[in-house]
Short mmCIF file of C-alpha atoms in Angstrom, two decimals:
data_model
loop_
_atom_site.label_atom_id
_atom_site.label_comp_id
_atom_site.label_asym_id
_atom_site.label_seq_id
_atom_site.Cartn_x
_atom_site.Cartn_y
_atom_site.Cartn_z
CA MET I 300 132.03 92.59 35.51
CA PHE I 301 132.54 91.71 38.98
CA SER I 302 129.84 91.92 41.38
CA PRO I 303 129.80 92.26 45.15
CA GLY I 304 129.10 89.51 47.29
CA LYS I 305 128.46 89.31 51.19
CA SER I 306 131.44 92.07 51.45
CA PRO I 307 132.16 95.28 49.00
CA VAL I 308 134.38 94.43 46.26
CA GLU I 309 138.06 95.58 46.54
CA VAL I 310 140.96 96.88 44.16
CA GLY I 311 143.97 96.55 46.38
CA LYS I 312 143.01 97.50 49.70
CA SER I 313 140.30 99.82 48.75
CA ALA I 314 136.73 98.75 49.10
CA TYR I 315 134.06 100.14 46.86
CA HIS I 316 129.99 100.14 46.70
CA GLY I 317 128.62 98.71 43.30
CA GLY I 318 130.64 96.88 40.98
CA LEU I 319 133.99 96.48 38.95
CA LEU I 320 133.92 96.72 35.31
CA VAL I 321 137.55 95.53 33.91
CA VAL I 322 138.24 96.51 30.71
CA SER I 323 141.08 95.98 28.27
CA SER I 324 143.01 98.94 27.40
CA GLY I 325 145.72 97.93 24.66
CA LYS I 326 148.42 96.17 27.17
CA ARG I 327 147.18 97.41 30.07
CA LEU I 328 143.32 96.90 32.64
CA GLN I 329 141.37 99.44 33.33
CA VAL I 330 139.13 99.26 36.58
CA VAL I 331 135.79 101.03 36.35
CA ASN I 332 133.51 101.20 39.59
CA VAL I 333 129.90 101.41 38.37
CA VAL I 334 128.33 102.63 41.24
CA ASP I 335 124.76 104.49 41.84
CA LEU I 336 125.07 108.37 42.34
CA GLU I 337 123.95 108.52 46.11
CA SER I 338 126.73 106.17 47.07
CA TYR I 339 128.85 107.95 44.78
CA LEU I 340 128.56 111.07 46.68
CA ASP I 341 129.18 109.27 49.84
CA GLY I 342 132.75 108.63 48.60
CA VAL I 343 133.03 112.22 47.22
CA VAL I 344 131.89 114.52 50.16
CA GLY I 345 134.10 112.56 52.70
CA ALA I 346 137.29 113.00 50.35
CA GLU I 347 136.62 116.61 49.42
CA VAL I 348 136.03 118.12 52.67
CA PRO I 349 136.70 117.59 56.26
CA SER I 350 133.94 115.71 58.02
CA THR I 351 134.27 118.20 61.02
CA TRP I 352 132.74 121.18 59.29
CA PRO I 353 129.49 122.41 60.30
CA ALA I 354 126.73 119.89 59.00
CA ALA I 355 125.05 122.82 56.75
CA ALA I 356 128.46 123.32 55.10
CA LEU I 357 128.53 119.39 54.36
CA GLU I 358 125.44 119.49 53.09
CA ALA I 359 126.11 122.44 50.85
CA GLN I 360 129.21 120.76 49.66
CA ALA I 361 126.88 117.27 49.01
CA VAL I 362 124.57 119.44 46.67
CA ALA I 363 127.55 121.01 44.71
CA ALA I 364 128.95 117.69 44.44
CA ARG I 365 125.76 116.06 43.01
CA SER I 366 125.17 118.90 40.69
CA TYR I 367 128.62 118.62 39.25
CA ALA I 368 128.44 115.01 38.68
CA LEU I 369 125.05 115.36 36.88
CA ALA I 370 126.27 118.19 34.65
CA LYS I 371 129.47 116.31 33.45
CA LEU I 372 127.34 113.22 32.78
CA GLN I 373 125.60 115.48 29.81
CA THR I 374 129.26 115.53 28.56
CA VAL I 375 130.25 112.23 28.53
CA VAL I 376 132.10 110.25 25.37
CA THR I 377 130.05 107.48 24.89
CA ALA I 378 132.91 105.75 23.58
CA SER I 379 134.71 105.80 27.13
CA PRO I 380 133.84 102.87 29.69
CA PHE I 381 133.48 105.65 32.57
CA SER I 382 131.94 108.87 33.26
CA LEU I 383 133.84 110.38 35.94
CA PHE I 384 137.50 110.66 36.68
CA SER I 385 138.32 109.61 40.50
CA ASP I 386 140.56 112.65 41.21
CA THR I 387 140.57 116.60 40.34
CA ARG I 388 139.76 116.09 36.92
CA SER I 389 136.34 115.52 37.76
CA GLN I 390 136.00 115.51 41.73
CA VAL I 391 137.99 113.31 44.08
CA TYR I 392 136.15 110.35 44.89
CA GLY I 393 137.68 107.87 47.81
CA GLY I 394 135.33 104.87 47.68
CA ILE I 395 134.19 103.66 51.22
CA ALA I 396 137.21 104.63 53.00
CA ALA I 397 136.01 108.08 52.51
CA GLU I 398 133.00 107.84 54.16
CA THR I 399 132.14 109.27 57.47
CA PRO I 400 128.66 109.03 59.61
CA ALA I 401 128.96 113.27 59.16
CA THR I 402 129.30 113.28 55.39
CA THR I 403 126.76 110.50 54.50
CA LYS I 404 124.28 112.42 56.42
CA ALA I 405 124.96 114.91 54.59
CA VAL I 406 124.34 113.46 51.83
CA GLN I 407 121.35 111.75 52.53
CA ALA I 408 119.71 115.02 53.90
CA THR I 409 119.95 116.42 50.40
CA ALA I 410 118.98 113.65 48.74
CA GLY I 411 117.99 114.32 45.04
CA LYS I 412 118.63 118.25 45.41
CA VAL I 413 120.92 119.64 42.90
CA VAL I 414 121.43 123.71 41.60
CA LEU I 415 119.69 124.34 38.33
CA TYR I 416 119.84 127.41 36.01
CA ARG I 417 117.00 127.70 33.58
CA GLY I 418 115.80 124.37 33.88
CA LYS I 419 119.17 122.63 33.37
CA VAL I 420 121.39 121.41 35.95
CA ALA I 421 124.35 124.05 36.67
CA THR I 422 128.00 122.57 36.50
CA THR I 423 129.16 123.52 40.12
CA TYR I 424 132.39 124.21 39.69
CA PHE I 425 134.45 124.29 43.78
CA SER I 426 138.04 124.72 45.12
CA SER I 427 139.78 124.60 48.03
CA SER I 428 141.13 128.06 47.49
CA THR I 429 140.15 130.97 44.89
CA GLY I 430 143.25 133.03 45.71
CA GLY I 431 140.74 135.94 46.48
CA GLU I 432 138.18 136.16 43.69
CA THR I 433 136.37 133.26 41.93
CA ALA I 434 137.22 132.51 38.05
CA PRO I 435 134.50 133.19 35.76
CA GLY I 436 133.13 129.94 34.28
CA VAL I 437 132.70 128.79 30.58
CA ASP I 438 130.71 126.44 28.64
CA ARG I 439 132.24 123.56 26.42
CA LYS I 440 132.31 125.94 23.65
CA GLY I 441 133.99 128.72 25.77
CA ARG I 442 131.04 130.57 26.15
CA PRO I 443 130.73 132.49 29.51
CA LEU I 444 128.44 130.89 31.78
CA PRO I 445 126.24 133.67 33.88
CA TYR I 446 125.73 131.93 37.14
CA LEU I 447 129.47 131.57 37.65
CA ALA I 448 130.36 135.42 37.50
CA PRO I 449 133.68 136.17 39.29
CA VAL I 450 133.10 137.42 42.48
CA PRO I 451 135.87 138.76 45.35
CA ASP I 452 136.47 135.98 48.04
CA PRO I 453 138.10 138.23 51.03
CA TYR I 454 137.87 134.85 53.26
CA ASP I 455 140.34 132.77 51.36
CA LYS I 456 143.03 135.07 52.96
CA LEU I 457 142.29 132.17 55.91
CA SER I 458 143.55 129.44 53.22
CA PRO I 459 147.03 128.23 53.74
CA TYR I 460 146.98 127.99 49.79
CA HIS I 461 146.20 131.91 49.54
CA ASP I 462 149.70 132.70 48.49
CA TRP I 463 151.56 129.92 46.89
CA GLY I 464 154.91 129.76 45.02
CA PRO I 465 157.11 130.11 43.40
CA VAL I 466 157.70 127.30 41.32
CA ILE I 467 160.91 127.48 39.47
CA VAL I 468 160.80 125.28 36.23
CA SER I 469 163.89 125.03 33.96
CA ALA I 470 163.02 126.36 30.33
CA ASN I 471 164.28 122.57 29.24
CA ASP I 472 161.86 121.00 31.64
CA ALA I 473 158.86 123.67 30.79
CA GLY I 474 159.14 123.03 27.35
CA LYS I 475 159.38 119.49 27.36
CA ALA I 476 155.97 119.37 29.81
CA LEU I 477 154.35 122.03 27.68
CA GLY I 478 154.60 119.98 24.19
CA LEU I 479 157.59 121.43 22.69
CA ASN I 480 160.13 119.06 23.06
CA ALA I 481 162.54 122.17 22.82
CA PRO I 482 163.61 124.86 25.51
CA LEU I 483 161.09 127.02 26.46
CA MET I 484 161.45 130.78 25.22
CA ASP I 485 158.45 132.83 26.24
CA LEU I 486 155.30 131.80 27.81
CA GLU I 487 152.61 134.68 26.88
CA PRO I 488 149.40 134.21 29.04
CA ALA I 489 146.02 135.60 28.52
CA THR I 490 144.17 136.89 31.92
CA LYS I 491 140.88 137.45 33.37
CA SER I 492 140.00 138.33 36.66
CA GLY I 493 143.55 137.27 37.68
CA HIS I 494 143.52 133.76 36.28
CA VAL I 495 145.11 132.25 33.04
CA THR I 496 142.58 131.56 30.60
CA SER I 497 145.21 130.82 27.92
CA ALA I 498 148.96 130.82 27.09
CA THR I 499 151.18 130.78 24.13
CA ALA I 500 154.16 128.80 24.75
CA VAL I 501 157.38 129.86 22.15
CA GLY I 502 160.05 127.42 21.59
CA PRO I 503 162.94 128.10 18.86
CA THR I 504 160.85 126.04 16.21
CA GLY I 505 157.65 127.04 16.97
CA LYS I 506 154.68 127.70 19.40
CA VAL I 507 151.66 125.96 20.88
CA THR I 508 148.79 127.38 22.63
CA LEU I 509 147.41 125.77 25.69
CA THR I 510 144.50 126.65 27.94
CA GLY I 511 145.48 127.97 31.35
CA SER I 512 144.36 124.75 32.90
CA GLN I 513 146.80 122.62 30.52
CA VAL I 514 149.47 124.91 31.58
CA GLN I 515 148.47 124.34 35.51
CA THR I 516 148.76 120.85 35.09
CA ASP I 517 151.78 119.98 33.13
CA LEU I 518 154.13 122.91 34.96
CA GLY I 519 152.33 121.16 38.35
CA LEU I 520 150.85 124.47 39.69
CA ARG I 521 148.08 124.99 42.45
CA SER I 522 145.48 126.98 39.94
CA THR I 523 145.32 128.97 36.80
CA TRP I 524 146.21 132.09 39.34
CA PHE I 525 149.69 132.77 38.66
CA ASP I 526 152.01 135.05 36.50
CA VAL I 527 155.29 134.28 34.75
CA ALA I 528 158.71 135.80 35.87
CA TRP I 529 161.90 134.97 33.67
CA LEU I 530 165.18 134.66 35.71
CA SER I 531 168.50 134.08 33.60
CA LEU I 532 172.23 135.01 34.44
CA THR I 533 174.47 136.29 31.82
CA PRO I 534 177.92 135.92 32.24
CA PRO I 535 179.81 139.33 33.18
CA ALA I 536 182.45 140.23 30.52
CA GLY I 537 185.28 140.02 32.51
CA ARG I 538 185.95 138.01 35.60
CA VAL I 539 184.16 139.51 38.88
CA PRO I 540 186.85 139.81 41.71
CA THR I 541 186.10 138.24 44.99
CA GLY I 542 183.43 141.01 46.98
CA GLY I 543 182.71 142.39 43.55
CA THR I 544 178.86 143.16 42.50
CA PHE I 545 177.05 142.47 38.74
CA PRO I 546 173.41 143.18 37.88
CA LEU I 547 170.93 140.74 37.47
CA SER I 548 167.70 141.45 35.78
CA GLU I 549 164.05 139.66 36.23
CA ARG I 550 161.68 139.79 33.10
CA ARG I 551 157.97 139.78 33.84
CA ALA I 552 155.32 138.41 31.12
CA ALA I 553 152.72 140.92 30.10
#
């Protein structure tokens, strides 16, 4: 455990409040920032949203970030040396470099404030873009969360990521990324409110069922709001003369 002296602890060129816990993980070392909640939030709010946003928006983000962190702490695996990831798997945490006077003020103005549902801290998911409608929330057992029902978001059209793609992936690369170890032959998605909740990836020797979030991560997509289309070229029966034409077809998943 490394504790700060007159200056904050650093990893490379990045400085952090609190201390650093260094843990051996096989042949590698894992560095964990041990920090109190409010100092952690200083490094989250500034990393998640622009500090130029109105004060009320920054305060709303601070409450959402605090609630999300506390809700996730209830699901921590005790064998793990850390409680939260520092990236989008939890929420982005940039340490001292991410702090600004405006975001720190927002954290201080909302100190101790969280979102509650039936007396428990709510899991306050947030994203930079909804695609036009928020996704329904579920708990660890896959049960719907009433306070995270999908709602339309007409303002998302202002987002530069409202429309994205196409993301082109070869059958070989997709099969490898999705854990088939063989070319992908089919991807059968199940959707709810436009978002893919699960998908079955089919290969020549078997299939695997994944969550929509797993497919998003494995294929490098921006969100779970996507559909699947297949583009393949079948050689014509004979030679096509210069200037000649032959048909192409596209197949979309149901």
